[in-house]
Amino acid sequence: MAILITGGCGYIGSHTCVEMLSAGYDIVVMDNYYNSKPEALVRIKELSGKDFPFYECDIRDAEGLRRIFRENKIEAVIHFAGLKAVGESVRIPLAYYDNNVGGTVVLCQVMAEMGCKRMIFSSSATVYGTGNPSPLKEDMPTGAVTNPYGRTKHMIEGILQDLCVSDPEWSVILLRYFTPIGAHESGRIGEDPNGIPNNLMPYISQVAIGKLPRLSVFGNDYDTPDGTGVRDYIHVVDLACGHVRAVDYALTHTGAQAINLGTGNGCSVLDLVNAFVTANQVEVPYVIAPRRPGDVAVCYSDPTKAGELLGWTANRDLTDMCRDTWRWQNQNPRGYDN
Ligand code: NAD
Ligand code: WQD
């Protein structure tokens, strides 16, 4: 029996492949390479010392998916595949609804047809929206999202919960990620954004290496200790380990569960800049810029439920996140294009 990993060549997917293999699971990976490169597969195999089937396939391609299920015994799916750029989702919302929502519906239809009813879904802290105070807990209201990307995650959570109500054989874990950063400690896999990064950590590391002149800090007038936005940064390898625990859980339970994956610690933009400078002995020049539309001031998790249900807690700290990001950036200045 194997676990199908959609979007397994991407940032979080590639790290999860390595952790699933080292936990002893067999995996099958699919990706359409929309936001990833075949080199990621080479490196997953190198790090794990294991081989596995790969399919270049789109989650909207029902016949392609059927072939994967026919050729492999799949007992659960970890579903990463999707589009994730918040700003782009405002410009081309239909592409986000088609890929993320439409693609997930097709995937679930084929899963049900093939008798595989266990899914770990990549949701996001973004579903908590603007109305809730941190620390954010799973039973707080969701849906006051600020962009189409966030709406796709909220809609998919609802679709998967409806599915579990309609058929008690389904088992779904909605993993609400806080802000994943860092890279595998080997420096062989990491985040490889196209063009100028949208997110803070890849921006910091590209400034540190001299590809970009300076960081713009989006707002220093929030109601936070230093005025800059506060987030719950989580090491991508801790996040990947959370997926291994979620698969263990989904194989032995049914129904839908939303679970936060975060550290529970709030960290400001300037805290992260300072941690990066200290951990790596580099310079990161910055200027204060206007707030980014749609940002909340503070967003961090209460990770208690993940501890209770999955036996999982994050155990890598900010220094690990900064050091591992820098090792990846330094060893792969052009990402997987080296
Ligand atoms: P990523 O872009 O690196 O990985 C997504 C992968 O899915 C890519 O390899 C891409 O080529 C593939 N893909 C996209 N559309 C596809 C399709 N239609 N068919 C097949 N493959 C497709 O992103 P990531 O950072 O690894 O994120 C993984 C998941 O986690 C996404 O669903 C994302 O929305 C979610 N998420 C990410 C973050 C984050 O900050 N990185 C936070 C919360 C949730
Ligand atoms: C972190 C902090 C910014 C860039 C976003 C999405 C969210 C999720 C992860 C998937 C904020 C500030 C950033 C920069 C800055 N994706 N910042 N200068 O905001 O937690 O979440 O990515 O679900 O949906 O909204 O992460 O890294 O973009 O920003 O000052 O150049 O850094 O304002 O306070 P965030 P981020």
Coordinates of C-alpha atoms in Angstrom, one line a residue, residues 75-320:
E75 CA -4.6 3.9 0.8
A76 CA -4.5 7.7 1.4
V77 CA -3.7 11.0 -0.4
I78 CA -1.7 13.9 0.9
H79 CA -3.0 16.8 -1.3
F80 CA -0.6 19.7 -1.7
A81 CA -1.3 20.5 -5.4
G82 CA -2.6 24.0 -5.9
L83 CA -1.8 27.6 -6.7
K84 CA -0.7 29.7 -3.7
A85 CA 0.2 33.3 -4.6
V86 CA -2.2 35.6 -2.8
G87 CA -1.6 38.7 -5.1
E88 CA -2.0 36.6 -8.2
S89 CA -5.2 35.2 -6.9
V90 CA -6.7 38.7 -6.8
R91 CA -5.7 39.2 -10.5
I92 CA -6.8 35.8 -11.9
P93 CA -9.3 34.4 -9.4
L94 CA -10.9 32.0 -11.9
A95 CA -7.6 30.2 -12.3
Y96 CA -7.5 29.7 -8.5
Y97 CA -11.1 28.4 -8.3
D98 CA -10.5 26.1 -11.3
N99 CA -7.2 24.7 -10.1
N100 CA -7.7 24.6 -6.3
V101 CA -11.4 24.0 -5.9
G102 CA -12.2 22.3 -9.3
G103 CA -9.0 20.2 -9.1
T104 CA -9.8 19.0 -5.5
V105 CA -13.4 18.0 -6.6
V106 CA -12.0 16.0 -9.5
L107 CA -9.5 14.3 -7.2
C108 CA -12.1 13.4 -4.6
Q109 CA -14.5 12.1 -7.3
V110 CA -11.7 9.7 -8.6
M111 CA -10.7 8.7 -5.0
A112 CA -14.3 7.8 -4.2
E113 CA -14.6 5.9 -7.5
M114 CA -11.4 4.0 -6.7
G115 CA -12.4 3.3 -3.0
C116 CA -9.7 5.5 -1.5
K117 CA -11.3 7.7 1.1
R118 CA -8.5 9.2 3.2
M119 CA -7.1 12.6 2.6
I120 CA -4.6 15.0 4.3
F121 CA -5.4 18.5 2.9
S122 CA -3.1 21.5 2.8
S123 CA -5.2 24.2 4.4
S124 CA -3.9 27.5 5.8
A125 CA -4.1 29.8 8.8
T126 CA -5.5 32.2 6.3
V127 CA -9.0 30.6 6.8
Y128 CA -9.2 32.3 10.2
G129 CA -9.4 35.6 8.4
T130 CA -9.5 38.9 10.1
G131 CA -12.0 38.5 13.0
N132 CA -10.2 36.2 15.4
P133 CA -7.6 37.0 18.1
S134 CA -4.4 35.0 18.3
P135 CA -3.6 32.3 19.5
L136 CA -5.9 30.9 16.9
K137 CA -7.8 27.7 17.8
E138 CA -9.5 25.2 15.5
D139 CA -13.0 25.9 16.8
M140 CA -12.9 29.6 16.1
P141 CA -15.1 30.8 13.2
T142 CA -13.5 30.7 9.7
G143 CA -14.3 32.4 6.4
A144 CA -13.6 36.1 6.8
V145 CA -10.8 35.7 4.3
T146 CA -9.2 38.7 2.5
N147 CA -8.4 37.2 -0.9
P148 CA -9.5 34.6 -3.5
Y149 CA -6.6 32.2 -2.6
G150 CA -7.9 32.2 1.0
R151 CA -11.4 31.6 -0.2
T152 CA -10.4 28.5 -2.2
K153 CA -8.9 27.0 1.0
H154 CA -12.1 27.9 3.0
M155 CA -14.3 26.5 0.2
I156 CA -12.3 23.3 0.0
E157 CA -12.5 22.8 3.8
G158 CA -16.3 23.0 3.5
I159 CA -16.4 20.6 0.6
L160 CA -14.3 18.0 2.4
Q161 CA -16.4 18.4 5.6
D162 CA -19.6 17.9 3.5
L163 CA -18.0 14.8 2.0
C164 CA -17.4 13.3 5.4
V165 CA -21.0 14.0 6.5
S166 CA -22.3 12.3 3.3
D167 CA -20.2 9.2 3.7
P168 CA -18.9 8.1 7.1
E169 CA -16.1 6.0 5.4
W170 CA -14.2 9.2 4.6
S171 CA -11.3 10.4 6.7
V172 CA -10.1 13.9 6.2
I173 CA -7.5 16.0 8.0
L174 CA -7.5 19.7 7.3
L175 CA -4.0 20.8 8.2
R176 CA -4.0 24.6 8.8
Y177 CA -0.4 25.6 8.2
F178 CA 1.0 28.8 9.8
T179 CA 4.0 30.3 7.9
P180 CA 6.4 27.6 6.7
I181 CA 10.0 28.7 6.2
G182 CA 13.4 27.0 6.3
A183 CA 14.8 24.1 4.2
H184 CA 16.1 20.5 4.7
E185 CA 19.2 20.7 6.8
S186 CA 21.3 19.1 4.0
G187 CA 20.7 22.3 1.9
R188 CA 19.6 20.0 -1.0
I189 CA 15.9 20.8 -1.1
G190 CA 14.2 24.1 -0.3
E191 CA 11.9 26.8 -1.6
D192 CA 12.5 27.9 -5.2
P193 CA 10.2 30.8 -5.9
N194 CA 9.8 32.1 -9.5
G195 CA 10.9 35.7 -9.9
I196 CA 10.8 38.2 -7.0
P197 CA 9.6 36.4 -3.9
N198 CA 6.2 37.4 -2.4
N199 CA 7.0 36.0 1.1
L200 CA 9.3 37.3 3.8
M201 CA 11.9 34.6 4.3
P202 CA 12.8 34.0 0.6
Y203 CA 13.0 37.8 0.2
I204 CA 15.4 38.1 3.2
S205 CA 17.6 35.4 1.9
Q206 CA 17.8 36.9 -1.6
V207 CA 18.7 40.3 0.0
A208 CA 21.4 38.6 2.1
I209 CA 23.0 36.9 -0.9
G210 CA 22.9 40.2 -2.9
K211 CA 20.2 39.3 -5.5
L212 CA 17.9 42.0 -4.2
P213 CA 19.1 45.3 -2.8
R214 CA 16.9 45.7 0.3
L215 CA 13.8 44.3 2.1
S216 CA 10.7 46.4 2.3
V217 CA 9.1 45.9 5.7
F218 CA 5.4 46.2 5.1
G219 CA 4.2 48.5 7.9
N220 CA 5.7 49.5 11.3
D221 CA 2.5 51.0 12.7
Y222 CA 0.6 47.8 13.7
D223 CA -0.5 47.3 17.3
T224 CA 2.4 44.9 18.0
P225 CA 5.5 45.2 20.2
D226 CA 7.7 46.7 17.5
G227 CA 4.9 47.8 15.1
T228 CA 5.7 45.2 12.5
G229 CA 3.4 42.2 11.6
V230 CA 3.6 39.1 13.8
R231 CA 3.5 35.5 12.4
D232 CA 4.0 32.0 13.6
Y233 CA 6.9 30.8 11.5
I234 CA 7.3 27.0 11.4
H235 CA 10.3 25.0 10.0
V236 CA 9.2 23.1 6.9
V237 CA 10.7 19.9 8.2
D238 CA 8.6 20.1 11.3
L239 CA 5.6 20.7 9.1
A240 CA 6.6 17.7 7.0
C241 CA 6.7 15.5 10.1
G242 CA 3.2 16.7 11.0
H243 CA 2.0 15.2 7.7
V244 CA 3.5 11.8 8.7
R245 CA 1.6 11.9 12.0
A246 CA -1.6 13.0 10.2
V247 CA -1.3 10.0 7.8
D248 CA -0.9 7.7 10.8
Y249 CA -4.0 9.2 12.3
A250 CA -6.1 9.2 9.1
L251 CA -5.4 5.5 8.6
T252 CA -7.0 4.7 11.9
H253 CA -9.9 7.2 12.2
T254 CA -12.8 8.5 10.1
G255 CA -14.5 11.9 9.9
A256 CA -13.1 15.4 9.4
Q257 CA -10.6 17.1 11.7
A258 CA -9.1 20.6 11.3
I259 CA -5.7 20.8 13.0
N260 CA -3.3 23.7 13.3
L261 CA 0.4 23.1 12.4
G262 CA 2.3 26.0 14.1
T263 CA 4.8 26.6 16.9
G264 CA 2.5 28.7 19.0
N265 CA 5.1 31.5 19.0
G266 CA 4.6 35.0 17.5
C267 CA 7.6 36.5 15.7
S268 CA 7.7 40.0 14.2
V269 CA 9.2 40.9 10.8
L270 CA 12.1 42.6 12.5
D271 CA 12.5 39.7 14.9
L272 CA 13.0 37.4 11.9
V273 CA 15.4 39.8 10.2
N274 CA 17.5 40.1 13.3
A275 CA 17.4 36.3 13.9
F276 CA 18.6 35.8 10.3
V277 CA 21.4 38.4 10.6
T278 CA 22.6 36.8 13.9
A279 CA 22.3 33.2 12.9
N280 CA 24.2 33.7 9.6
Q281 CA 26.4 36.7 10.2
V282 CA 25.1 38.5 7.1
E283 CA 23.6 41.9 6.4
V284 CA 20.0 42.4 5.5
P285 CA 19.3 46.1 4.7
Y286 CA 15.7 47.1 5.0
V287 CA 13.4 50.1 4.6
I288 CA 10.0 50.7 6.1
A289 CA 7.2 50.6 3.5
P290 CA 3.4 50.9 3.5
R291 CA 1.3 48.0 4.9
R292 CA 0.5 45.2 2.4
P293 CA -3.2 45.1 1.6
G294 CA -5.0 42.1 3.2
D295 CA -2.4 41.5 5.9
V296 CA -3.5 41.0 9.5
A297 CA -1.4 42.5 12.3
V298 CA -1.0 39.2 14.3
C299 CA -1.4 35.6 13.4
Y300 CA -0.1 32.7 15.5
S301 CA -1.5 29.3 16.5
D302 CA -2.6 27.4 19.5
P303 CA -1.0 24.1 18.6
T304 CA -2.5 22.1 21.5
K305 CA -4.8 20.0 19.3
A306 CA -1.9 18.7 17.1
G307 CA -0.2 17.6 20.3
E308 CA -3.3 15.9 21.6
L309 CA -4.5 14.2 18.5
L310 CA -1.3 13.6 16.5
G311 CA 1.3 13.6 19.2
W312 CA 3.1 16.3 17.2
T313 CA 4.9 19.4 18.2
A314 CA 7.3 21.6 16.4
N315 CA 10.8 21.3 17.7
R316 CA 13.0 23.4 15.4
D317 CA 13.6 27.0 16.5
L318 CA 14.1 30.3 14.6
T319 CA 17.8 29.8 14.5
D320 CA 17.4 26.5 12.8

